[in-house]
Every structure is written in structure tokens, then in C-alpha cells.
Amino acid sequence: MSDRTVRPPTLAVVARHAGVSVPTVSKVLRGRSDVAAATRAKVNEVLDALHYPRQEKVAGLSLIDVVLNELNTTWAAKLLAALEFEAREQGLSMVVNSLPDPATRLAPPRRWLENLAGRGSSGVVGVMIELSDAQREYLLSQELPVCIIDGKTQPAGISGVRLLNYEAEHRATRHLIELGHRRIAMVTGAEKNLESARRLEGYRAALEEAGIELDDRLVERGGFTADGAIAATRRLVQCSGRPTAIVYGSDKMALAGYGVLAAQGLRIPDDISVIGFDDTVDCDLAQPPLSTVAQPVAAMAKTAIGILTGSIDSGGGTMFELAAELTLRSSTAPLGRRQAARMSST
């Protein structure tokens, strides 16, 4: 007797046996009414014959799917909690999926659409993902409401929610400039990431507007990872003309940088000011508490769920851009005399 797991048939296999299209099979699985009775009966017959697994819907609730690029971040947990709250307020249940390897791919795997159809989901929220052309066309053909939060691109016909990243990082950098800092470094996020690029543009623009010459040695890539931020911070504090302030592209990277700065004998904010991005729960627990850009997570979730339920008219492809707030704590301070003296001597 073989113990090998037998995978269920794909929608394409069911469609071929039933002599219909894949979208038609999906509509039958989701209980859509716009399928002829004879066609519905034929598809159901094939589904039963091929032992296609059908998942029971939660009684009295509609189901939405949430797919994220990764789950193991404090920001992702905060956003999921906000999405779950908004979904529950609207009488919706929620299924959460994550990408198998967010470091190398942003598009959900092909099997995700199969599972989506099998569950009979009535809407999709994608977080920092990139839909393939085939996935976009499938979702549109099924007339499923979709919202992408902080996507790399905005697929045609798909609505999205995006933070005003440029404006947010511009404001954070300007805050440090107003405190008297001139050698301001930045540790950016992932390469080829739209949010990272826009935050870097905001940082550079704030420096240019203040008449501060850009120094490429003060820009390091941290990749939104703790290890990346540690390596980047080490390079910054060891270079000639060490910065008096560092802007990080995420709280995770900023808090990782704390350890490097302490190991170098630098006190925050006496010797160096630090500002993060996201406003996760860890900011208040840090020593000193971390100043940061607060993403409007609750508003993002409310907008995304509103698009799915139709309470917000998205017009099938509208991008909603939301502003962030600067939350000041104890990790930023005016440029000190000792810092100013060191700067004048370099």
C-alpha cells in the first residue's frame, strides 16, 4: 500500500472533463447564479467523480482571502489584526495565506487560485504582492473584488491602497534637519521595492531642499532585514564623516541598528539620533523609545475591506493613497555640541 499523498485535480483538469472553461468551474464552486443549470449539473458531476475537495463555508458568513508576502513581521501582524477587525465588523470571515518564498517571488503560487475557488471566497486582499497577468485576468473574469495593499505595481482593473511613502520619509528627514542635523544617513529597504524607492526619494529631496549636499556614502541598503540593517549600520558608523542621525526604512531595521550603535559606544540620542518607519509595538519598548513614521494601518484595513464590500466605490482600478503621521519619542534630539564639534573637524 502506497503512502504517497494524492493531490486533488486542478481546475483545469475538471474543466477539461466537463467541457467548460476554468472560470466556469470556479463560478460553480463559488455558487454563482450566472451559470446555466445544465452546465452546473455537469460540472458538479465531474467534481464528484474526480473527488474534488470542497470546503464548507462558515455558516452565515462570507469568506475573504488575505495573501501576504510574509507573516513573520510585527507590521504584518498589526495589519492582519486590523483587517480581521474590519472583516468581522462586516460579518466576514477571513482566510490568511503567505507566499512560500517572499525573498524570490512576489506573485502567489498557481495553486493559490485553485484553493481560492475551492473555498468559494468572495473577495481578495493582497499585501505587498504582485499578481501575474494570468492571476489578474482570472480574478477579473470571476468578478471578484480585489484590493492590493502596498503592491509593487497597480495591475489594470485592480484597486489598491498605498502609503504616501515619499511624503512620509520627506517629513521624517526634515524633522532631523530642523533639529540641526546635517550628516543624515539612510538605511533603505529591499532592492527593486517601490516603497523603498519612494522613501529614498523623499529622504534625498528633503536634503536637497535644505541645501545639504548628498553623500552616497550615507545611503546603505538594509533589505528590510535585521541582518542587513546590522551590516549597514556598521558600515555607516565606521566610515569617515560618521552621521549624526540615521533614517531607517523600517522599525525592524532601526531596532537592529540599536545594538550596533551601543556596541560602538554611541548613545541614542546624545551621540546619534535614530528614526524608524512603521510604528510597531516594539517602538515603545525600545530603550530609548523609537521615533518613527506611523503607518495608518487601521485606515488601510478599513479602505481595503470597504473596497471588497462595496461600501467604498473603487471604480475597478482606483488607487487610494493614505498619509502617515510622524510619532516622536526619545530617539531623536537636537544636534549636540559634541556632535557639532566632530562634524566641523571632518
Short mmCIF file of C-alpha atoms in Angstrom, two decimals:
data_model
loop_
_atom_site.label_atom_id
_atom_site.label_comp_id
_atom_site.label_asym_id
_atom_site.label_seq_id
_atom_site.Cartn_x
_atom_site.Cartn_y
_atom_site.Cartn_z
CA MET A 1 0.00 0.00 0.00
CA SER A 2 1.44 3.36 -1.03
CA ASP A 3 1.55 6.21 1.49
CA ARG A 4 2.16 8.81 -1.22
CA THR A 5 -0.17 11.80 -0.94
CA VAL A 6 -2.59 12.06 -3.86
CA ARG A 7 -3.09 15.67 -4.88
CA PRO A 8 -6.60 16.75 -5.87
CA PRO A 9 -7.24 17.53 -9.54
CA THR A 10 -6.68 21.08 -10.73
CA LEU A 11 -9.49 23.29 -12.02
CA ALA A 12 -8.04 22.85 -15.50
CA VAL A 13 -8.48 19.07 -15.26
CA VAL A 14 -12.07 19.46 -14.03
CA ALA A 15 -12.81 21.96 -16.80
CA ARG A 16 -11.41 19.62 -19.47
CA HIS A 17 -13.52 16.68 -18.27
CA ALA A 18 -16.64 18.84 -18.10
CA GLY A 19 -16.03 20.53 -21.43
CA VAL A 20 -16.18 24.03 -19.94
CA SER A 21 -13.75 26.84 -19.08
CA VAL A 22 -11.79 27.12 -15.83
CA PRO A 23 -13.70 30.31 -14.84
CA THR A 24 -16.97 28.39 -15.21
CA VAL A 25 -15.76 25.68 -12.84
CA SER A 26 -14.74 28.36 -10.37
CA LYS A 27 -18.15 30.01 -10.57
CA VAL A 28 -19.84 26.70 -9.81
CA LEU A 29 -17.60 26.16 -6.81
CA ARG A 30 -18.42 29.64 -5.55
CA GLY A 31 -22.17 29.12 -6.02
CA ARG A 32 -22.55 31.87 -8.60
CA SER A 33 -26.00 32.14 -10.16
CA ASP A 34 -24.80 33.13 -13.64
CA VAL A 35 -24.21 29.52 -14.75
CA ALA A 36 -26.81 27.53 -16.69
CA ALA A 37 -28.47 24.74 -14.71
CA ALA A 38 -27.34 22.02 -17.13
CA THR A 39 -23.76 23.27 -17.07
CA ARG A 40 -23.80 23.48 -13.28
CA ALA A 41 -25.07 19.89 -13.06
CA LYS A 42 -22.36 18.64 -15.44
CA VAL A 43 -19.56 20.42 -13.54
CA ASN A 44 -20.82 19.12 -10.20
CA GLU A 45 -20.95 15.60 -11.64
CA VAL A 46 -17.30 15.85 -12.72
CA LEU A 47 -16.25 17.39 -9.40
CA ASP A 48 -17.80 14.44 -7.57
CA ALA A 49 -16.34 11.88 -9.97
CA LEU A 50 -12.84 13.30 -9.58
CA HIS A 51 -13.25 13.63 -5.80
CA TYR A 52 -12.50 17.34 -5.89
CA PRO A 53 -12.35 18.55 -2.24
CA ARG A 54 -14.98 21.14 -1.39
CA GLN A 55 -14.58 23.18 1.75
CA GLU A 56 -17.59 24.07 3.81
CA LYS A 57 -18.32 27.76 4.16
CA VAL A 58 -18.68 29.21 7.63
CA ALA A 59 -22.38 29.38 8.35
CA GLY A 60 -23.85 32.83 7.89
CA LEU A 61 -20.55 34.40 6.85
CA SER A 62 -18.96 35.35 3.55
CA LEU A 63 -15.34 34.39 3.11
CA ILE A 64 -12.45 36.63 2.02
CA ASP A 65 -8.87 35.65 1.30
CA VAL A 66 -5.86 37.63 2.50
CA VAL A 67 -2.48 36.83 0.97
CA LEU A 68 0.72 38.43 2.29
CA ASN A 69 4.29 38.32 1.08
CA GLU A 70 5.36 37.24 4.60
CA LEU A 71 3.88 36.75 8.05
CA ASN A 72 6.87 36.93 10.40
CA THR A 73 6.96 40.69 10.93
CA THR A 74 5.37 42.86 13.59
CA TRP A 75 3.93 45.12 10.90
CA ALA A 76 2.23 42.16 9.18
CA ALA A 77 0.70 41.07 12.49
CA LYS A 78 -0.58 44.58 13.13
CA LEU A 79 -2.14 44.80 9.67
CA LEU A 80 -3.72 41.35 9.94
CA ALA A 81 -5.30 42.30 13.27
CA ALA A 82 -6.77 45.44 11.68
CA LEU A 83 -8.06 43.50 8.67
CA GLU A 84 -9.63 40.85 10.89
CA PHE A 85 -11.35 43.54 12.97
CA GLU A 86 -12.80 45.27 9.91
CA ALA A 87 -13.84 41.96 8.33
CA ARG A 88 -15.59 40.86 11.50
CA GLU A 89 -17.39 44.21 11.70
CA GLN A 90 -18.78 43.49 8.22
CA GLY A 91 -19.79 39.90 9.06
CA LEU A 92 -16.95 38.38 7.06
CA SER A 93 -14.63 35.51 7.91
CA MET A 94 -11.04 35.57 6.74
CA VAL A 95 -8.52 33.05 5.43
CA VAL A 96 -4.82 34.04 5.57
CA ASN A 97 -2.17 32.85 3.11
CA SER A 98 1.52 33.74 2.76
CA LEU A 99 4.00 33.37 -0.07
CA PRO A 100 6.26 30.32 0.16
CA ASP A 101 9.40 32.32 -0.56
CA PRO A 102 8.91 36.11 -0.39
CA ALA A 103 12.63 36.69 -0.94
CA THR A 104 12.50 35.39 -4.50
CA ARG A 105 8.89 35.87 -5.60
CA LEU A 106 6.05 38.31 -5.06
CA ALA A 107 3.30 36.52 -7.02
CA PRO A 108 1.18 33.94 -5.16
CA PRO A 109 1.76 30.35 -6.35
CA ARG A 110 -0.51 28.91 -9.03
CA ARG A 111 -2.23 26.60 -6.57
CA TRP A 112 -3.48 29.62 -4.63
CA LEU A 113 -6.18 30.28 -7.23
CA GLU A 114 -7.29 26.65 -7.01
CA ASN A 115 -7.69 26.95 -3.24
CA LEU A 116 -9.42 30.31 -3.65
CA ALA A 117 -12.05 28.78 -5.90
CA GLY A 118 -12.46 25.71 -3.72
CA ARG A 119 -13.17 27.84 -0.67
CA GLY A 120 -15.74 29.93 -2.51
CA SER A 121 -14.08 33.17 -1.46
CA SER A 122 -15.98 36.35 -2.22
CA GLY A 123 -13.04 38.77 -2.21
CA VAL A 124 -9.25 39.08 -2.03
CA VAL A 125 -6.88 41.39 -0.16
CA GLY A 126 -3.25 41.14 -1.29
CA VAL A 127 -0.48 42.67 0.84
CA MET A 128 2.81 43.59 -0.87
CA ILE A 129 2.25 41.05 -3.63
CA GLU A 130 2.42 41.24 -7.40
CA LEU A 131 -0.27 39.44 -9.40
CA SER A 132 0.76 37.69 -12.59
CA ASP A 133 -1.17 38.57 -15.75
CA ALA A 134 -2.96 35.21 -15.61
CA GLN A 135 -3.96 35.73 -11.97
CA ARG A 136 -5.23 39.24 -12.66
CA GLU A 137 -7.28 38.07 -15.64
CA TYR A 138 -8.74 35.18 -13.66
CA LEU A 139 -9.81 37.38 -10.74
CA LEU A 140 -11.35 39.92 -13.10
CA SER A 141 -13.16 37.21 -15.06
CA GLN A 142 -14.69 35.95 -11.81
CA GLU A 143 -15.79 39.49 -10.92
CA LEU A 144 -14.13 39.04 -7.55
CA PRO A 145 -13.48 42.31 -5.70
CA VAL A 146 -9.73 42.67 -5.15
CA CYS A 147 -7.60 45.19 -3.26
CA ILE A 148 -3.80 45.23 -3.19
CA ILE A 149 -2.13 46.97 -0.24
CA ASP A 150 1.34 48.39 -0.92
CA GLY A 151 1.72 46.45 -4.15
CA LYS A 152 4.84 46.77 -6.30
CA THR A 153 2.65 47.81 -9.22
CA GLN A 154 -1.04 48.57 -9.79
CA PRO A 155 -2.47 45.90 -12.11
CA ALA A 156 -5.01 47.21 -14.63
CA GLY A 157 -8.54 46.99 -13.28
CA ILE A 158 -7.38 46.18 -9.72
CA SER A 159 -7.88 48.67 -6.89
CA GLY A 160 -5.19 49.37 -4.33
CA VAL A 161 -4.24 51.12 -1.10
CA ARG A 162 -0.85 52.74 -0.85
CA LEU A 163 1.02 54.80 1.70
CA LEU A 164 2.37 58.18 0.61
CA ASN A 165 5.91 56.90 1.17
CA TYR A 166 7.71 59.83 -0.43
CA GLU A 167 5.91 62.39 1.72
CA ALA A 168 6.36 60.29 4.87
CA GLU A 169 10.13 59.90 4.56
CA HIS A 170 10.49 63.51 3.45
CA ARG A 171 8.80 64.59 6.66
CA ALA A 172 10.96 62.30 8.83
CA THR A 173 14.17 63.60 7.25
CA ARG A 174 13.02 67.20 7.50
CA HIS A 175 12.39 66.67 11.23
CA LEU A 176 16.04 65.72 11.70
CA ILE A 177 17.16 68.71 9.64
CA GLU A 178 15.07 71.01 11.82
CA LEU A 179 16.88 69.54 14.84
CA GLY A 180 20.15 70.78 13.37
CA HIS A 181 21.45 67.56 11.80
CA ARG A 182 23.30 67.78 8.50
CA ARG A 183 25.02 64.41 8.20
CA ILE A 184 21.90 62.28 7.97
CA ALA A 185 22.24 58.70 6.76
CA MET A 186 19.57 56.36 5.47
CA VAL A 187 19.29 52.57 5.62
CA THR A 188 16.87 51.62 2.85
CA GLY A 189 14.69 48.56 2.36
CA ALA A 190 14.67 45.89 -0.33
CA GLU A 191 16.11 46.35 -3.80
CA LYS A 192 13.54 46.93 -6.59
CA ASN A 193 10.88 47.63 -3.97
CA LEU A 194 8.57 50.53 -4.84
CA GLU A 195 8.11 51.60 -1.22
CA SER A 196 11.87 51.63 -0.64
CA ALA A 197 12.47 53.69 -3.76
CA ARG A 198 9.86 56.29 -2.86
CA ARG A 199 11.16 56.62 0.71
CA LEU A 200 14.69 57.12 -0.60
CA GLU A 201 13.42 59.81 -2.97
CA GLY A 202 11.71 61.60 -0.07
CA TYR A 203 14.90 61.48 2.01
CA ARG A 204 17.02 62.88 -0.83
CA ALA A 205 14.50 65.59 -1.67
CA ALA A 206 14.42 66.83 1.93
CA LEU A 207 18.23 67.13 1.96
CA GLU A 208 18.31 68.94 -1.38
CA GLU A 209 15.63 71.40 -0.31
CA ALA A 210 17.68 72.22 2.80
CA GLY A 211 20.79 72.81 0.70
CA ILE A 212 22.56 69.76 2.12
CA GLU A 213 24.92 68.06 -0.31
CA LEU A 214 24.04 64.43 -0.96
CA ASP A 215 26.69 61.94 0.14
CA ASP A 216 26.25 58.47 -1.36
CA ARG A 217 28.37 57.01 1.44
CA LEU A 218 25.49 57.78 3.81
CA VAL A 219 22.99 55.60 1.95
CA GLU A 220 23.12 51.87 2.72
CA ARG A 221 20.76 49.05 1.81
CA GLY A 222 19.34 47.01 4.68
CA GLY A 223 16.83 44.92 2.74
CA PHE A 224 14.13 45.20 5.45
CA THR A 225 16.04 42.55 7.45
CA ALA A 226 17.75 42.71 10.84
CA ASP A 227 20.98 41.22 9.47
CA GLY A 228 21.01 43.67 6.59
CA ALA A 229 20.45 46.60 8.94
CA ILE A 230 23.23 45.45 11.28
CA ALA A 231 25.73 45.26 8.44
CA ALA A 232 24.59 48.61 7.02
CA THR A 233 24.82 50.36 10.39
CA ARG A 234 28.33 49.03 10.97
CA ARG A 235 29.47 50.47 7.67
CA LEU A 236 27.90 53.84 8.46
CA VAL A 237 29.44 54.29 11.91
CA GLN A 238 32.86 53.15 10.73
CA CYS A 239 33.06 55.45 7.71
CA SER A 240 34.83 58.81 7.78
CA GLY A 241 32.41 61.62 8.50
CA ARG A 242 30.14 59.45 10.61
CA PRO A 243 26.46 60.52 10.54
CA THR A 244 24.80 62.25 13.48
CA ALA A 245 21.40 60.80 12.58
CA ILE A 246 20.13 57.72 10.75
CA VAL A 247 16.78 57.27 8.99
CA TYR A 248 15.78 53.61 8.72
CA GLY A 249 13.28 52.24 6.21
CA SER A 250 11.56 50.14 8.90
CA ASP A 251 11.36 49.82 12.67
CA LYS A 252 12.77 46.29 12.43
CA MET A 253 15.94 47.66 10.87
CA ALA A 254 16.14 50.62 13.26
CA LEU A 255 15.91 48.40 16.34
CA ALA A 256 18.55 46.07 14.90
CA GLY A 257 20.75 49.13 14.46
CA TYR A 258 20.38 49.98 18.16
CA GLY A 259 22.64 47.08 19.11
CA VAL A 260 25.37 48.13 16.67
CA LEU A 261 25.33 51.72 17.93
CA ALA A 262 25.56 50.57 21.57
CA ALA A 263 28.47 48.27 20.72
CA GLN A 264 30.26 51.26 19.20
CA GLY A 265 29.76 53.22 22.42
CA LEU A 266 27.24 55.59 20.81
CA ARG A 267 24.33 56.76 22.95
CA ILE A 268 20.91 57.44 21.44
CA PRO A 269 20.07 60.31 21.02
CA ASP A 270 23.07 62.04 22.70
CA ASP A 271 25.57 60.87 20.09
CA ILE A 272 23.28 59.89 17.25
CA SER A 273 19.56 60.29 16.52
CA VAL A 274 17.55 57.41 15.07
CA ILE A 275 14.17 57.34 13.38
CA GLY A 276 12.26 54.30 12.06
CA PHE A 277 9.28 53.55 9.88
CA ASP A 278 6.01 51.65 10.61
CA ASP A 279 5.28 52.37 14.31
CA THR A 280 5.13 48.77 15.51
CA VAL A 281 4.52 47.84 19.15
CA ASP A 282 8.26 47.32 19.65
CA CYS A 283 8.90 51.07 19.35
CA ASP A 284 7.54 51.86 22.80
CA LEU A 285 9.51 49.00 24.38
CA ALA A 286 12.88 50.06 22.95
CA GLN A 287 15.41 51.94 25.08
CA PRO A 288 15.11 54.73 24.30
CA PRO A 289 11.63 54.54 22.73
CA LEU A 290 11.90 54.87 18.95
CA SER A 291 10.69 57.89 16.98
CA THR A 292 9.09 56.62 13.78
CA VAL A 293 6.71 57.14 10.90
CA ALA A 294 3.32 55.71 11.87
CA GLN A 295 1.65 53.88 9.02
CA PRO A 296 -2.17 54.32 9.04
CA VAL A 297 -2.76 50.58 9.37
CA ALA A 298 -6.35 50.90 10.62
CA ALA A 299 -7.25 53.19 7.71
CA MET A 300 -5.55 50.84 5.24
CA ALA A 301 -7.57 47.89 6.53
CA LYS A 302 -10.82 49.85 6.58
CA THR A 303 -10.30 51.02 3.00
CA ALA A 304 -9.38 47.54 1.73
CA ILE A 305 -12.41 45.86 3.32
CA GLY A 306 -14.62 48.74 2.15
CA ILE A 307 -13.50 48.10 -1.44
CA LEU A 308 -14.39 44.42 -1.11
CA THR A 309 -17.82 45.06 0.39
CA GLY A 310 -18.63 47.91 -1.99
CA SER A 311 -19.06 50.49 0.76
CA ILE A 312 -16.17 52.36 -0.92
CA ASP A 313 -16.58 52.95 -4.63
CA SER A 314 -13.25 51.99 -6.18
CA GLY A 315 -14.32 52.12 -9.81
CA GLY A 316 -12.45 48.88 -10.52
CA GLY A 317 -8.91 50.21 -10.52
CA THR A 318 -8.65 53.18 -8.17
CA MET A 319 -5.52 53.73 -6.09
CA PHE A 320 -6.22 55.14 -2.63
CA GLU A 321 -3.19 56.95 -1.19
CA LEU A 322 -3.06 57.49 2.57
CA ALA A 323 -0.88 59.85 4.59
CA ALA A 324 1.32 58.78 7.51
CA GLU A 325 2.00 60.56 10.79
CA LEU A 326 5.32 61.25 12.47
CA THR A 327 5.40 59.83 16.00
CA LEU A 328 8.16 61.42 18.07
CA ARG A 329 9.64 59.64 21.06
CA SER A 330 13.07 59.76 22.70
CA SER A 331 15.41 58.54 19.96
CA THR A 332 15.70 61.90 18.20
CA ALA A 333 17.14 65.09 19.69
CA PRO A 334 18.74 68.37 18.58
CA LEU A 335 22.32 68.20 17.35
CA GLY A 336 24.57 68.37 20.43
CA ARG A 337 27.71 70.42 20.91
CA ARG A 338 29.95 67.35 20.83
CA GLN A 339 28.38 66.20 17.57
CA ALA A 340 28.69 69.64 16.02
CA ALA A 341 32.36 69.87 17.02
CA ARG A 342 33.08 66.48 15.47
CA MET A 343 31.29 67.49 12.27
CA SER A 344 33.32 70.72 11.96
CA SER A 345 36.56 68.77 12.33
CA THR A 346 35.80 66.31 9.50
#
